[in-house]
XYZ file of C-alpha atoms in Angstrom:
407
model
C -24.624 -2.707 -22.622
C -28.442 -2.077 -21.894
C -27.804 -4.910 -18.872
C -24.887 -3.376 -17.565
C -26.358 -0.038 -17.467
C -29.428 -1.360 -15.636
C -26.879 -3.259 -13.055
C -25.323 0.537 -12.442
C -28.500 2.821 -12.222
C -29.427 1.850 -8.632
C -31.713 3.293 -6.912
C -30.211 6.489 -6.915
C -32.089 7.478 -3.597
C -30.237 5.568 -1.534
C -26.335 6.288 -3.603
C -24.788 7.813 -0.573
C -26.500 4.933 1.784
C -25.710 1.825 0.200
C -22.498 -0.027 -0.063
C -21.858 -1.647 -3.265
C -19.477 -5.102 -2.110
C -19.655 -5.803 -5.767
C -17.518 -2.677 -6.759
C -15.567 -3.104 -3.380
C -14.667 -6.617 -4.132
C -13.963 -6.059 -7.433
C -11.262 -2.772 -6.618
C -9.879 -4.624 -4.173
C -9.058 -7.601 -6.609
C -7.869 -5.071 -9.149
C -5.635 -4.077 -6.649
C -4.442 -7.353 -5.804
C -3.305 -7.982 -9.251
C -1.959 -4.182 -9.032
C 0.139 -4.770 -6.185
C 0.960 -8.436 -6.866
C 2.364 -6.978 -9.819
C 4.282 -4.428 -8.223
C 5.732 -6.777 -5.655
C 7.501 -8.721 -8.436
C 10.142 -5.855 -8.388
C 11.636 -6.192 -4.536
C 10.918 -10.159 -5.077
C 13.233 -10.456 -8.234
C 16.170 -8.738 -5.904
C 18.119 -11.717 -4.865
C 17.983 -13.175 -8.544
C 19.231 -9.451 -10.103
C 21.677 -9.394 -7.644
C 23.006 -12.306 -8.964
C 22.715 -11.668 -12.201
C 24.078 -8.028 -12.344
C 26.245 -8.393 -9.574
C 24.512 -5.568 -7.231
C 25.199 -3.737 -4.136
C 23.006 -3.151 -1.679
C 23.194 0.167 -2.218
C 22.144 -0.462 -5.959
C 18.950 -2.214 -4.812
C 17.909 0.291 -2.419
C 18.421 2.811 -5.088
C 15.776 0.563 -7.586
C 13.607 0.635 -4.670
C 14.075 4.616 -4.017
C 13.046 5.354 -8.008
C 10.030 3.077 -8.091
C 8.826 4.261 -4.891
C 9.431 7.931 -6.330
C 7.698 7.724 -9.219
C 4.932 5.853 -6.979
C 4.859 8.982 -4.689
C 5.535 12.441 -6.022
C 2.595 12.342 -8.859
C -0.040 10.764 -6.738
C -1.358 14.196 -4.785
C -0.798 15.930 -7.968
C -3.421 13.074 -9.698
C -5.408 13.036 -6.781
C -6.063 16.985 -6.658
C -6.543 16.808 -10.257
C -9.320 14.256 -10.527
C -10.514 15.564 -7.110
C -12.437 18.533 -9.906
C -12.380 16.099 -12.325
C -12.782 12.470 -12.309
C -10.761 10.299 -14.662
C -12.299 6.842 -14.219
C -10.583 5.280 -17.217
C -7.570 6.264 -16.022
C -7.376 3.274 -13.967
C -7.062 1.398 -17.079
C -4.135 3.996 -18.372
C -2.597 2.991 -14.660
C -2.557 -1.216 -15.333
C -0.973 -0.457 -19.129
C 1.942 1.669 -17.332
C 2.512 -1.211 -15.125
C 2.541 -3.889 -17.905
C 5.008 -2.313 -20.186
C 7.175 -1.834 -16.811
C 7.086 -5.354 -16.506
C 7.889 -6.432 -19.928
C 10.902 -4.523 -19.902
C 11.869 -5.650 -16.814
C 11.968 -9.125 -18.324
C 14.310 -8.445 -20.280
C 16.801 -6.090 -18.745
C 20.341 -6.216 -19.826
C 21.709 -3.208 -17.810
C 21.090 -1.313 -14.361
C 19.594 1.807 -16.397
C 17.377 -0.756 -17.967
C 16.266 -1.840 -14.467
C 15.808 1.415 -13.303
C 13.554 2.816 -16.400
C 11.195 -0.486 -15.762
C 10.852 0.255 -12.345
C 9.867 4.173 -13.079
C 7.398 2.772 -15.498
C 5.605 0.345 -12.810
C 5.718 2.969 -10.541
C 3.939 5.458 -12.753
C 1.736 3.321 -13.153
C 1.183 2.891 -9.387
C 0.448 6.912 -8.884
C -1.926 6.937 -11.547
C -4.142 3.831 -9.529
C -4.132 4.327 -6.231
C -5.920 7.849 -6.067
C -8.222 7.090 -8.409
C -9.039 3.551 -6.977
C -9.110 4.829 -3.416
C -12.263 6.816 -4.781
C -14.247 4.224 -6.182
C -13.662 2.307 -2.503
C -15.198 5.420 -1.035
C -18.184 6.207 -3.382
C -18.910 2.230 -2.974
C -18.514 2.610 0.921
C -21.721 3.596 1.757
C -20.582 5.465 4.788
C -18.657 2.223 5.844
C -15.353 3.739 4.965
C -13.010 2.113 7.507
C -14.652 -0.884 6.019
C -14.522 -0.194 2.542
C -10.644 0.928 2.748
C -9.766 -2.395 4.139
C -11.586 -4.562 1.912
C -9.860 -2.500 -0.818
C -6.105 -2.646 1.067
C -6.995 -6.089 1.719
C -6.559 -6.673 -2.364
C -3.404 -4.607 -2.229
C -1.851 -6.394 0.656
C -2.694 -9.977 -0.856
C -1.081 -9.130 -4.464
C 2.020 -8.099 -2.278
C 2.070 -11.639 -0.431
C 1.175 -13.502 -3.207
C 3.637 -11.764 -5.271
C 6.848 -13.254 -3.698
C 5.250 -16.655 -3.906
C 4.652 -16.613 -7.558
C 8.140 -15.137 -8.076
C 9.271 -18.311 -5.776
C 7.716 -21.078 -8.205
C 7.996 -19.033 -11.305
C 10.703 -16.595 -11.564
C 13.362 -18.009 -9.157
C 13.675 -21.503 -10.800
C 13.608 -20.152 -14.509
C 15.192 -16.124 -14.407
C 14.470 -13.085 -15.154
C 12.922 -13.583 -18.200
C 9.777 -15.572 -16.699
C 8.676 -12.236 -15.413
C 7.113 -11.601 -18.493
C 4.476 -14.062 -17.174
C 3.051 -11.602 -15.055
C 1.958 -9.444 -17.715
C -1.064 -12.151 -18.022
C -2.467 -10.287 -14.856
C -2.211 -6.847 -16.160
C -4.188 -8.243 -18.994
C -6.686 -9.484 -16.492
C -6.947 -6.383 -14.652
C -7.330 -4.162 -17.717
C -10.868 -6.130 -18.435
C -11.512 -5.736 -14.776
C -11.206 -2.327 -14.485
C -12.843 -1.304 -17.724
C -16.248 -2.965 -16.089
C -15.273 -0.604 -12.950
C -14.831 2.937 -14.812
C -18.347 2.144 -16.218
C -19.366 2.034 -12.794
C -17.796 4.675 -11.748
C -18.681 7.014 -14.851
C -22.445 5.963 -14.054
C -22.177 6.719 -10.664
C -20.924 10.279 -11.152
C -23.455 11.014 -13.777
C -26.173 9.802 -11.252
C -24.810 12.125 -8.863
C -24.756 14.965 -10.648
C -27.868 14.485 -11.909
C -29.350 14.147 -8.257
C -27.136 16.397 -7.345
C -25.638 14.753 -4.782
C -22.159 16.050 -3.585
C -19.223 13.974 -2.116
C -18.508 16.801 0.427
C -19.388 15.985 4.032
C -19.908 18.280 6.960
C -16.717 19.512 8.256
C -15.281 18.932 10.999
C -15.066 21.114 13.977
C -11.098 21.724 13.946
C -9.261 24.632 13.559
C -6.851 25.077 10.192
C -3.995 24.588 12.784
C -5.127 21.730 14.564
C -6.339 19.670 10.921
C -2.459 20.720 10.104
C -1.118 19.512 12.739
C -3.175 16.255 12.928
C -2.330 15.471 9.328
C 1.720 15.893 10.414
C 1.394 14.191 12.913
C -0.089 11.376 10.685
C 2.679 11.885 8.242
C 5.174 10.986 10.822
C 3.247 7.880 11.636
C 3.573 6.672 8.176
C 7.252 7.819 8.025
C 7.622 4.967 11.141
C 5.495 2.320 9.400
C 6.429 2.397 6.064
C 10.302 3.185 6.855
C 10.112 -0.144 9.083
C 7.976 -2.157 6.507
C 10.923 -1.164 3.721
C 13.439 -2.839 6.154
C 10.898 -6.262 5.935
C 9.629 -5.820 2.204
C 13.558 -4.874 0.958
C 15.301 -6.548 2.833
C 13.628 -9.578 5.020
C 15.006 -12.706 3.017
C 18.302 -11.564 2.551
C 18.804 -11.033 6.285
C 17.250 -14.457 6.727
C 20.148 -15.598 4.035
C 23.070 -14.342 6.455
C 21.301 -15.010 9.828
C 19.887 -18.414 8.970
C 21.938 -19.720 5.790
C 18.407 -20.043 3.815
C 17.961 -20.204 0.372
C 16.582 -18.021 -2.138
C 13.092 -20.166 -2.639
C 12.953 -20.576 1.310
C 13.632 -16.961 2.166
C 10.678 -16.413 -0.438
C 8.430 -18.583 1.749
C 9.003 -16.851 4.938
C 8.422 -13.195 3.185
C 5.131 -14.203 1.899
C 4.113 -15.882 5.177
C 5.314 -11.727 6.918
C 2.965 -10.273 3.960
C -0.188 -12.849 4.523
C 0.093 -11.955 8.109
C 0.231 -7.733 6.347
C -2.698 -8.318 4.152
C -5.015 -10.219 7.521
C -3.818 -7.320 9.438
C -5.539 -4.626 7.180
C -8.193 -6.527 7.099
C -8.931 -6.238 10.567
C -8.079 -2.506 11.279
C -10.663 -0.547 9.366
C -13.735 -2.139 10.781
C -12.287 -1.891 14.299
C -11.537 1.578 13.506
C -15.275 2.202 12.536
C -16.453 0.707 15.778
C -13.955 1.853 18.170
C -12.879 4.803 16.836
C -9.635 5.310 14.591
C -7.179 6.887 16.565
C -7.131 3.937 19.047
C -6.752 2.202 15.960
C -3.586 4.107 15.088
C -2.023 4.135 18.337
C -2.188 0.237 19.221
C -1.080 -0.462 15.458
C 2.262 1.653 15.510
C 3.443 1.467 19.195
C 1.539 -1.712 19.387
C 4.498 -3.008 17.000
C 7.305 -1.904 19.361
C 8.028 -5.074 21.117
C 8.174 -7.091 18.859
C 10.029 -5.329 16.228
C 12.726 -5.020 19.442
C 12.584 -8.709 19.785
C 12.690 -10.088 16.299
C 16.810 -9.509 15.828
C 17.832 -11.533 18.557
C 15.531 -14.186 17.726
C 15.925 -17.325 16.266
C 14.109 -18.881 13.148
C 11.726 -20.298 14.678
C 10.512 -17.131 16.924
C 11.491 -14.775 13.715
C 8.424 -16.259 11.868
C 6.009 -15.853 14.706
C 7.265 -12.468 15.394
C 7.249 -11.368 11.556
C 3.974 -12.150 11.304
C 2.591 -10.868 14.867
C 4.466 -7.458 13.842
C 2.741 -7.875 10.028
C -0.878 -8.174 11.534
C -0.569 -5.429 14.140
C 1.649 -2.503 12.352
C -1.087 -3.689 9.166
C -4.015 -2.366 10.882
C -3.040 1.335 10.644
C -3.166 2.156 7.215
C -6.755 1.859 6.626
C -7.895 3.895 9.920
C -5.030 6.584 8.874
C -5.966 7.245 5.662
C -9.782 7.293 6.173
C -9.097 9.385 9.397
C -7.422 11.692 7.124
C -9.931 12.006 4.910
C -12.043 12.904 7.661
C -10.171 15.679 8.715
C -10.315 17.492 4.737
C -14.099 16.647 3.248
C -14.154 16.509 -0.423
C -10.256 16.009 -0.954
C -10.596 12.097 -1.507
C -8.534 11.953 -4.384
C -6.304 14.710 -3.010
C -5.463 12.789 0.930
C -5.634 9.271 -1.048
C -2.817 10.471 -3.396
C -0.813 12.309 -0.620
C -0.842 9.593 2.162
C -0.052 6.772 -0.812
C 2.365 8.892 -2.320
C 3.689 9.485 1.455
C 4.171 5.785 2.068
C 5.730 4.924 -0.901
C 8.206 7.598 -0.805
C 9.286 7.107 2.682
C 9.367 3.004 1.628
C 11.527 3.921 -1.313
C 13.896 6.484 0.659
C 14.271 3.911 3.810
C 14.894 1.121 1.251
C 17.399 2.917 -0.400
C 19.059 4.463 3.360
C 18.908 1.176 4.891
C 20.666 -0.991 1.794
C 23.828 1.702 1.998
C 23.741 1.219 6.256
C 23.328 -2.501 5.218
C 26.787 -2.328 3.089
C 28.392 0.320 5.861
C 27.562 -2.068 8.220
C 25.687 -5.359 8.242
C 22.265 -6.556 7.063
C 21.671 -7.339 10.597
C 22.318 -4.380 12.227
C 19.652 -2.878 9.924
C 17.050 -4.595 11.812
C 18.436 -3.552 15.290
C 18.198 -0.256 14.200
C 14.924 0.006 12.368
C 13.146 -2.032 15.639
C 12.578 1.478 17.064
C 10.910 2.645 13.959
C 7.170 2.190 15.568
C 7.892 3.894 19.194
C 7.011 7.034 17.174
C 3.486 5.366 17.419
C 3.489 7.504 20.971
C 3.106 10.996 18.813
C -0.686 9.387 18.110
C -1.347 10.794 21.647
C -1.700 14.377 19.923
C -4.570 12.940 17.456
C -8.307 14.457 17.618
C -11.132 12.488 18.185
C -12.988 13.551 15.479
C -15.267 10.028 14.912
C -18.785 10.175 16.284
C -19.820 7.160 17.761
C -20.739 4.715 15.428
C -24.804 4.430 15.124
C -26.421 0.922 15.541
C-alpha cells in the first residue's frame, strides 16, 4: 500500500505535463478485455440463430437493446461524474458485464437473450465515460494520443473477440461463453489498481489545486452547436456503416461466398484488426496535422471503397474490408478529442455523449438493416449502406480550433 502510494504521488508539479503510458496502457488493456467481452454478443449470432431459430430482424433487435442500454445512460454518467468522480465505478462497470455474460451462457429463451445483453450493455455506459477520463488525466496534453492508445484496447478486444468465439464458442455452444467471464475477473483486479490511481490523482489535484478546465475556445455558442451536430452526423455515417460490418459481415460472406461459420469468423476479425490499427494511427496524426483533416479523410476517405466492396469478390472483399477498417478507424479518436475541445471541462460529459452516440446509432442501424436484410437481401444491405461515409463531406463545415502543435 505504502509502495503503491509512492508509485501514484508524482511529482505533482508537473501532473498536467506528464503523460503517464503506465495508466494509458493499462486503460487501454482494460478496455480490451471490456470490449473483447462485449464483442462476444454480435460474434455468438450465427450460433443463436441456429439455436433459437432467429430472424434477422430478431438479431438486429439484440443488437438495438445492447447498444441502448450502451448509449442512453452514458451522458447522464458522464455529466454526473463530470462534478463528481466515481473512479471505482469502473470496477461496478466490469461486474455488470460479467453477470451479462453468465446469463448469456445459459439462455433458454429470446427474453433471456435480451436481459443479458441489457446487462453487458449497462455495464458498457458505466466504463466508457469514466475510462475516457483516466485516458485524459494520463494524457499529458497528448490527447489525440492518449485516446488512441486507449481505443486501440477497445478496438483489439473487438477483433480478438470473434476469434476467441471462433476456437471456443463455435465448436462447443453457447454454453462455453461462460469462459469469458475469466476476463472480467482479470479486468476487475486491473481496474481496482487504476481507481487508486485515479483517486490519487484527483486528491493531488485538488490539493494543488489544479483544475481540468482549459481555456476556451474562441467559438460562438452557435458555432460549438453546430460543430458538435455536425460531428454527430459524422458518427451517425460511421457507426451506422460499421453496424452493417460488425452485425452483419460473416453472414453476408455465408450467402455471397458459401463460407462457414469458423471461416466467416476469420475474415471478421481480420476487418476488426485492420479497425483497431486504424485507431491507432488517427489520433497522433490528428495531434500533428490537425483533427479535422483527420475527420474528413477518415469518413469520405471510406467512400470508395465501401462502393466497391459489394461487387467484389473474396479475394478483393478482404483487402477492401480491411482498407475501409483502417481508414473509417481513424476518426473516432480525432472526433471525440476534437469534441472535447470544443466544451472544456465536460470530459466525462462529451465522452459519454459521443460513446453513447455511437452505440446507439450501431444498435438502431443493426437493428434497421437486419429487417431491410429480411425485406430484401443481406446483400443489398451492403449496396445500400456503401454511401454511409459520403456524409464525410459535411466535415467541410468543421472549425479549426487546434493550434499548431509545439515542437
Amino acid at each position: 500500500m505504502n509502495s503503491s502510494t509512492q508509485t501514484t504521488a508524482i511529482d505533482s508539479s508537473a501532473l498536467a505535463q506528464k503523460t503517464v503510458y503506465s495508466v494509458l496502457f493499462s486503460i487501454a488493456f482494460a478496455h480490451l478485455l471490456n470490449d473483447l467481452m462485449q464483442s462476444v454478443i454480435p460474434s455468438t449470432y450465427p450460433i443463436l440463430k441456429e439455436n433459437f431459430n432467429l430472424s434477422f430482424t430478431q438479431i438486429g433487435l439484440i443488437t438495438f437493446v445492447f447498444q441502448l442500454t450502451a448509449s442512453l445512460l452514458q451522458p447522464f454518467i458522464g455529466f454526473y461524474t463530470d462534478k463528481k468522480p466515481k473512479p471505482y465505478s469502473l470496477v461496478a462497470a466490469m461486474l455488470f458485464t460479467i453477470l451479462g455474460l453468465g446469463l448469456l451462457s445459459i439462455s433458454t429463451s429470446f427474453v433471456m437473450i435480451l436481459v443479458s445483453v441489457a446487462l453487458v450493455g449497462i455495464g458498457s455506459s458505466i466504463f466508457h465515460p469514466e475510462a475516457s477520463r483516466v485516458a485524459f488525466l494520463g494524457s499529458g496534453g497528448k490527447r489525440g494520443l492518449a485516446q488512441s492508445i486507449f481505443q486501440l484496447g477497445g478496438n483489439a478486444g473487438s477483433a480478438v473477440g470473434p476469434l476467441l468465439v471462433a476456437v471456443v464458442v463455435a465448436p462447443h455452444g453457447q454454453s462455453y461463453v461462460i469462459w469469458f467471464v475469466i476476463a472480467g475477473i482479470i479486468g476487475i483486479g486491473i481496474l481496482s489498481r487504476i481507481a487508486v490511481w485515479y483517486e490519487n490523482h484527483m486528491s493531488l489535484r485538488a490539493a494543488k489545486k489544479t483544475s481540468l478546465e482549459e481555456e476556451t475556445v474562441d467559438l460562438s455558442n452557435r458555432k460549438i452547436t453546430i460543430s458538435i451536430i455536425v460531428l454527430l452526423l459524422l458518427i451517425f455515417s460511421k457507426f451506422f456503416y460499421m453496424a452493417s460490418m460488425s452485425s452483419y459481415f460473416t453472414f453476408y460472406l455465408m450467402s455471397k461466398f458459401s463460407l462457414g461459420i469458423q471461416e466467416s469468423q476469420y475474415y471478421l476479425f481480420i476487418f476488426l484488426a485492420s479497425v483497431a490499427a486504424g485507431t491507432l494511427i488517427g489520433g497522433p496524426l490528428g495531434d500533428h496535422f490537425g483533427r479535422k483533416y483527420i475527420i474528413w479523410f477518415s469518413i469520405l476517405g471510406a467512400a470508395p471503397f465501401t462502393l466497391l466492396l459489394p461487387y467484389a469478390n473474396l479475394f478483393w472483399t478482404g483487402v477492401l474490408a480491411v482498407i475501409i477498417g483502417i481508414v473509417i478507424a481513424s476518426a473516432f479518436s480525432a472526433i471525440l478529442v476534437y469534441a472535447q475541445e470544443l466544451k472544456p471541462g465536460k470530459v466525462g460529459m462529451i465522452s459519454g455523449l459521443f460513446f453513447g452516440f455511437a452505440f446507439g446509432m450501431g444498435g438502431l442501424g443493426s437493428a434497421i438493416l437486419g429487417y431491410i436484410a429480411d425485406k430484401t437481401s443481406i446483400e443489398y444491405v451492403y449496396t445500400i449502406s456503401s454511401y454511409l461515409p459520403l456524409i464525410g463531406v459535411l466535415a467541410y463545415f468543421l472549425p479549426n480550433i487546434q493550434q499548431k502543435k509545439k515542437s
